[in-house]
């Protein structure tokens, strides 16, 4: 059955104007779609592909963003070297970029229109698993496949792993990079003594400080990134055009950004509450349940995940392998080719293209 019959509102969304693309990009097609949820909410999903029939694609791949910046800003910037989605689509995959609820063009919980201290952290792991499930179901119909590959960055990897551990039969391949999981109860910036910890109740998340959502300005996007780049001239490591597009897209993802000074965009705080628990080795899913091929990638200069996270996933998952990229940063897919992006992209393509033995 045609997905346009099953999802009539998706057709209208797909007819929206195409997003800007960088000069010299291969001939690709973009379509912005919405998945209607039973709650009356909806999820934004961007499709990026080569022209032609879906049956010619190597596979369908869903990209899952992290805690703060939504999908398009993370994976489909309109500048050269800024679109993982375009890179994978040019390699022959049907690529889908998701905004989870509370992010970007997807529905936002009503509590996000009130002050953040009026609600508990929004969009916890189980909420996100429900969103990924709805997106995978829709993608399976759109692309006429039974299984979808998932690529999750940082907290997006945690969420992708949680989904894949519950619904392994729907996942073809799983790539997790710079992802928290477990194996250690110590973390230098997210655990004991961090701003995430309630100073009055050690070992518990600081709900009062974070509330339902948090606000991020453009400069805040680059603090940890700049600190992890080991050269004074950051332009040697990261293309200024990519950095500018990343900041622009992050702010543009929230229509209320310009109502605050300085401009800032909203992100649900549930990801931070989840990450605080993971920093203490309080796991929310089991890597042993990942029956599909799994690739775990970790940057040597990552400030988010720990070596123990990557090791523990690979030790527990039956068909997992690990790649360490020693000099790469947390943002390696947005850095320059020679700063880790090239190694990362080659590994992802090989893993997605490889025939299972």
Coordinates of C-alpha atoms in Angstrom, one line a residue:
X1 CA 0.0 0.0 0.0
X2 CA 1.3 3.4 -0.9
X3 CA 2.4 5.4 2.2
X4 CA 0.6 8.4 0.7
X5 CA -2.6 6.6 1.1
X6 CA -1.8 5.6 4.7
X7 CA -0.5 9.0 5.7
X8 CA -2.4 11.7 3.8
X9 CA -0.8 14.5 5.8
X10 CA 2.7 13.2 5.0
X11 CA 2.0 13.9 1.3
X12 CA 1.3 17.6 2.0
X13 CA 4.5 17.8 4.1
X14 CA 6.6 16.2 1.4
X15 CA 5.5 18.9 -1.1
X16 CA 7.2 21.6 0.9
X17 CA 10.1 23.6 -0.6
X18 CA 13.3 21.7 -0.7
X19 CA 16.0 22.7 1.8
X20 CA 19.0 24.7 0.5
X21 CA 21.9 22.4 -0.5
X22 CA 25.6 23.2 -0.8
X23 CA 27.2 23.9 -4.1
X24 CA 28.7 20.9 -5.7
X25 CA 26.6 18.4 -3.7
X26 CA 25.6 15.3 -5.7
X27 CA 22.1 15.3 -7.2
X28 CA 19.9 14.5 -4.2
X29 CA 16.2 14.8 -3.4
X30 CA 14.9 16.1 0.0
X31 CA 11.4 15.8 1.3
X32 CA 10.1 17.0 4.6
X33 CA 7.4 14.7 6.1
X34 CA 5.4 14.4 9.3
X35 CA 4.4 11.3 11.2
X36 CA 1.0 11.7 12.9
X37 CA 0.9 10.2 16.4
X38 CA -2.2 8.8 18.1
X39 CA -1.9 11.6 20.7
X40 CA -2.5 14.3 18.1
X41 CA 1.2 15.2 18.1
X42 CA 3.5 14.7 15.1
X43 CA 7.1 14.0 14.3
X44 CA 9.2 15.8 11.7
X45 CA 11.2 13.5 9.4
X46 CA 13.4 14.7 6.5
X47 CA 14.2 12.2 3.8
X48 CA 17.4 12.6 1.8
X49 CA 18.0 10.3 -1.2
X50 CA 19.3 10.0 -4.7
X51 CA 16.7 10.5 -7.4
X52 CA 15.0 7.2 -8.4
X53 CA 13.1 4.3 -6.9
X54 CA 13.5 3.4 -3.3
X55 CA 14.2 -0.2 -4.2
X56 CA 17.5 0.9 -5.7
X57 CA 18.8 2.0 -2.3
X58 CA 21.4 0.1 -0.3
X59 CA 19.3 0.5 2.9
X60 CA 17.1 2.8 4.9
X61 CA 19.0 4.7 7.6
X62 CA 17.5 6.8 10.4
X63 CA 19.8 9.4 12.0
X64 CA 19.0 10.3 15.7
X65 CA 20.2 13.5 17.2
X66 CA 21.4 14.1 20.7
X67 CA 20.4 16.0 23.8
X68 CA 20.3 19.5 22.6
X69 CA 20.4 20.2 18.9
X70 CA 17.7 18.7 16.6
X71 CA 18.0 16.6 13.5
X72 CA 18.5 18.9 10.6
X73 CA 21.0 21.1 12.5
X74 CA 22.9 18.0 13.5
X75 CA 22.9 16.1 10.3
X76 CA 21.9 18.1 7.2
X77 CA 23.5 21.6 7.2
X78 CA 23.5 23.3 3.8
X79 CA 27.2 23.7 3.5
X80 CA 30.0 21.4 2.2
X81 CA 31.1 18.9 4.9
X82 CA 28.1 19.6 7.1
X83 CA 25.6 16.9 6.1
X84 CA 26.1 13.3 7.2
X85 CA 22.7 12.7 5.6
X86 CA 23.9 13.9 2.2
X87 CA 27.1 11.8 2.5
X88 CA 25.1 8.6 3.2
X89 CA 22.4 9.4 0.6
X90 CA 25.1 9.9 -2.1
X91 CA 26.4 6.5 -1.2
X92 CA 23.0 5.0 -2.1
X93 CA 21.1 4.9 1.1
X94 CA 17.6 6.3 1.8
X95 CA 18.4 8.6 4.7
X96 CA 15.9 9.9 7.3
X97 CA 16.6 12.7 9.8
X98 CA 14.3 12.7 12.8
X99 CA 13.3 15.5 15.2
X100 CA 12.1 14.0 18.5
X101 CA 9.1 15.5 20.3
X102 CA 10.3 18.7 22.0
X103 CA 12.9 19.4 19.3
X104 CA 12.8 21.3 16.0
X105 CA 9.8 21.0 13.8
X106 CA 8.2 18.2 15.8
X107 CA 5.4 18.8 18.3
X108 CA 6.6 20.3 21.6
X109 CA 5.0 19.3 25.0
X110 CA 2.6 22.0 26.2
X111 CA 4.9 22.5 29.2
X112 CA 7.6 23.9 27.0
X113 CA 5.4 27.0 26.5
X114 CA 5.5 27.6 30.3
X115 CA 8.6 28.5 32.4
X116 CA 10.9 25.5 32.7
X117 CA 10.5 25.2 36.5
X118 CA 6.8 24.4 36.1
X119 CA 7.5 20.8 35.0
X120 CA 9.7 17.8 35.5
X121 CA 12.4 17.0 32.9
X122 CA 10.6 16.3 29.6
X123 CA 11.2 13.5 27.1
X124 CA 12.8 10.7 29.0
X125 CA 14.1 7.5 27.4
X126 CA 10.7 5.7 27.2
X127 CA 9.1 8.8 25.5
X128 CA 11.9 8.8 22.9
X129 CA 11.7 5.0 22.3
X130 CA 8.0 5.6 21.4
X131 CA 9.0 8.3 19.0
X132 CA 11.7 6.2 17.3
X133 CA 9.2 3.3 17.1
X134 CA 6.7 5.6 15.3
X135 CA 9.4 6.9 12.9
X136 CA 10.7 3.4 12.1
X137 CA 7.1 2.2 11.4
X138 CA 6.6 5.1 9.0
X139 CA 10.0 4.7 7.3
X140 CA 9.3 1.0 6.8
X141 CA 6.1 1.9 4.9
X142 CA 7.7 4.8 2.9
X143 CA 10.7 2.8 1.8
X144 CA 9.1 -0.7 1.7
X145 CA 11.5 -2.4 4.0
X146 CA 11.1 -4.6 7.1
X147 CA 14.2 -3.3 9.0
X148 CA 15.8 0.1 9.3
X149 CA 19.4 0.9 10.3
X150 CA 19.9 3.4 13.1
X151 CA 22.7 5.9 13.6
X152 CA 22.7 7.6 17.0
X153 CA 25.0 10.4 18.1
X154 CA 25.7 10.9 21.9
X155 CA 22.4 10.8 23.7
X156 CA 20.9 9.8 20.4
X157 CA 23.0 6.7 20.6
X158 CA 21.7 5.9 24.0
X159 CA 18.1 6.3 22.8
X160 CA 18.8 4.3 19.6
X161 CA 20.3 1.5 21.7
X162 CA 17.3 1.5 24.1
X163 CA 14.9 1.2 21.1
X164 CA 17.0 -1.5 19.4
X165 CA 17.2 -3.5 22.6
X166 CA 13.4 -3.6 22.8
X167 CA 12.6 -4.1 19.1
X168 CA 15.7 -5.8 17.6
X169 CA 13.6 -7.4 14.8
X170 CA 13.0 -4.0 13.3
X171 CA 16.7 -2.9 13.2
X172 CA 19.1 -3.9 10.4
X173 CA 22.3 -2.3 11.7
X174 CA 23.1 -0.1 14.6
X175 CA 25.8 2.6 14.8
X176 CA 26.4 4.3 18.2
X177 CA 29.0 7.0 18.5
X178 CA 30.2 8.9 21.5
X179 CA 27.4 7.2 23.5
X180 CA 26.9 6.8 27.2
X181 CA 25.9 3.3 28.5
X182 CA 27.7 2.0 31.5
X183 CA 30.7 0.2 32.9
X184 CA 31.7 3.0 35.2
X185 CA 30.0 5.0 38.0
X186 CA 32.4 7.9 37.5
X187 CA 32.1 10.8 35.1
X188 CA 34.1 14.0 35.2
X189 CA 31.4 16.4 34.1
X190 CA 28.0 14.6 34.4
X191 CA 28.2 12.7 37.7
X192 CA 29.2 13.5 41.3
X193 CA 29.7 17.2 41.9
X194 CA 28.5 18.2 38.5
X195 CA 25.8 20.8 37.9
X196 CA 23.5 17.9 37.1
X197 CA 23.6 16.7 40.7
X198 CA 21.3 18.0 43.4
X199 CA 23.6 19.5 46.0
X200 CA 21.1 18.8 48.7
X201 CA 20.6 15.2 47.7
X202 CA 23.8 13.7 46.3
X203 CA 23.2 11.0 43.7
X204 CA 20.0 12.6 42.4
X205 CA 19.3 14.8 39.4
X206 CA 19.0 18.5 40.0
X207 CA 15.5 18.9 38.8
X208 CA 15.2 22.4 40.3
X209 CA 18.1 23.7 38.2
X210 CA 17.0 22.1 34.9
X211 CA 13.2 21.9 35.0
X212 CA 11.3 20.7 32.0
X213 CA 13.6 22.2 29.4
X214 CA 16.7 24.3 29.0
X215 CA 17.7 27.3 26.9
X216 CA 20.9 27.4 24.7
X217 CA 22.5 30.4 23.0
X218 CA 24.7 30.3 19.9
X219 CA 28.0 30.7 21.9
X220 CA 27.1 27.8 24.2
X221 CA 27.2 25.4 21.3
X222 CA 30.9 25.9 20.9
X223 CA 32.4 26.0 24.4
X224 CA 33.0 22.3 24.9
X225 CA 33.7 21.8 21.1
X226 CA 36.4 24.6 21.1
X227 CA 37.9 23.2 24.4
X228 CA 38.4 19.8 22.8
X229 CA 40.1 21.1 19.6
X230 CA 43.9 20.9 20.3
X231 CA 44.9 23.9 18.2
X232 CA 44.5 27.6 18.8
X233 CA 43.1 28.3 15.4
X234 CA 39.8 26.4 15.5
X235 CA 39.4 27.0 11.7
X236 CA 42.2 24.5 11.0
X237 CA 40.1 21.8 12.7
X238 CA 36.5 22.9 11.9
X239 CA 35.3 24.8 8.8
X240 CA 34.0 28.2 9.9
X241 CA 31.2 27.8 7.4
X242 CA 30.0 24.6 9.1
X243 CA 30.2 26.2 12.5
X244 CA 28.2 29.2 11.3
X245 CA 25.6 26.9 9.7
X246 CA 25.3 24.8 12.9
X247 CA 24.6 27.9 15.0
X248 CA 22.1 29.3 12.4
X249 CA 20.2 26.0 12.1
X250 CA 20.1 25.4 15.9
X251 CA 18.5 28.8 16.5
X252 CA 16.2 28.5 13.5
X253 CA 14.9 25.2 14.9
X254 CA 12.9 27.1 17.5
X255 CA 10.4 29.8 16.4
X256 CA 10.6 31.4 19.8
X257 CA 14.4 31.9 19.8
X258 CA 14.3 35.5 18.7
X259 CA 11.8 36.4 21.5
X260 CA 14.7 36.1 24.1
X261 CA 17.9 38.1 24.3
X262 CA 20.3 36.8 23.5
X263 CA 18.4 34.5 21.2
X264 CA 18.1 31.0 22.5
X265 CA 16.5 27.7 21.6
X266 CA 14.7 25.2 23.8
X267 CA 15.6 21.6 24.4
X268 CA 13.9 19.1 26.7
X269 CA 15.8 18.3 29.9
X270 CA 14.9 14.6 29.9
X271 CA 18.2 13.8 28.1
X272 CA 20.2 15.4 30.9
X273 CA 18.3 13.4 33.5
X274 CA 18.9 10.2 31.5
X275 CA 22.6 11.0 31.1
X276 CA 23.0 11.8 34.8
X277 CA 21.8 8.3 35.6
X278 CA 24.1 6.7 33.0
X279 CA 27.0 8.6 34.5
X280 CA 26.4 6.6 37.7
X281 CA 26.1 3.3 35.7
X282 CA 22.4 3.1 36.1
X283 CA 21.6 1.5 32.8
X284 CA 18.3 1.8 31.1
X285 CA 18.7 -0.9 28.5
X286 CA 20.7 -4.1 27.9
X287 CA 23.3 -4.3 25.1
X288 CA 23.0 -8.1 25.3
X289 CA 19.6 -7.7 23.6
X290 CA 21.2 -6.1 20.5
X291 CA 21.1 -9.1 18.1
X292 CA 21.9 -7.0 15.0
X293 CA 25.4 -6.0 13.9
X294 CA 26.5 -3.1 16.0
X295 CA 29.3 -0.6 15.4
X296 CA 30.5 1.4 18.4
X297 CA 32.6 4.5 17.6
X298 CA 34.3 6.7 20.1
X299 CA 36.4 9.9 19.7
X300 CA 39.5 10.1 21.8
X301 CA 38.8 13.7 22.6
X302 CA 35.1 13.1 23.5
X303 CA 33.9 14.8 26.7
X304 CA 30.6 13.0 26.8
X305 CA 31.1 9.2 26.6
X306 CA 33.8 7.2 28.4
X307 CA 36.1 4.4 27.2
X308 CA 34.1 2.1 29.5
X309 CA 30.9 2.9 27.7
X310 CA 32.2 1.7 24.4
X311 CA 34.0 -1.3 25.9
X312 CA 30.9 -2.5 27.8
X313 CA 28.6 -2.3 24.8
X314 CA 31.0 -4.3 22.7
X315 CA 31.6 -6.8 25.5
X316 CA 27.8 -7.4 25.9
X317 CA 26.4 -7.1 22.4
X318 CA 26.7 -10.4 20.5
X319 CA 27.7 -8.9 17.2
X320 CA 29.4 -5.7 18.1
X321 CA 32.7 -4.2 17.0
X322 CA 34.5 -1.1 18.1
X323 CA 36.4 1.7 16.4
X324 CA 38.4 4.3 18.3
X325 CA 39.4 7.5 16.5
X326 CA 42.0 8.9 18.9
X327 CA 42.3 12.6 17.9
X328 CA 38.6 13.2 16.9
X329 CA 36.2 15.3 18.9
X330 CA 32.6 14.7 20.1
X331 CA 31.6 16.5 16.9
X332 CA 33.7 14.5 14.5
X333 CA 31.0 14.3 11.8
X334 CA 31.1 18.1 11.6
X335 CA 34.9 18.6 11.8
X336 CA 37.2 18.7 8.8
X337 CA 38.0 15.5 6.9
X338 CA 41.5 15.3 8.3
X339 CA 40.3 15.9 11.9
X340 CA 38.4 12.6 12.1
X341 CA 35.5 13.1 9.8
X342 CA 37.0 11.2 6.9
X343 CA 37.8 8.1 9.1
X344 CA 34.4 8.3 10.7
X345 CA 32.5 8.5 7.4
X346 CA 34.5 5.7 5.8
X347 CA 33.8 3.4 8.7
X348 CA 30.1 4.2 8.7
X349 CA 29.8 3.6 5.0
X350 CA 31.7 0.4 5.1
X351 CA 29.6 -0.9 8.0
X352 CA 26.3 0.0 6.4
X353 CA 27.4 -1.4 3.0
X354 CA 28.9 -4.7 4.3
X355 CA 27.0 -7.9 3.6
X356 CA 26.4 -9.8 6.8
X357 CA 28.2 -13.1 6.9

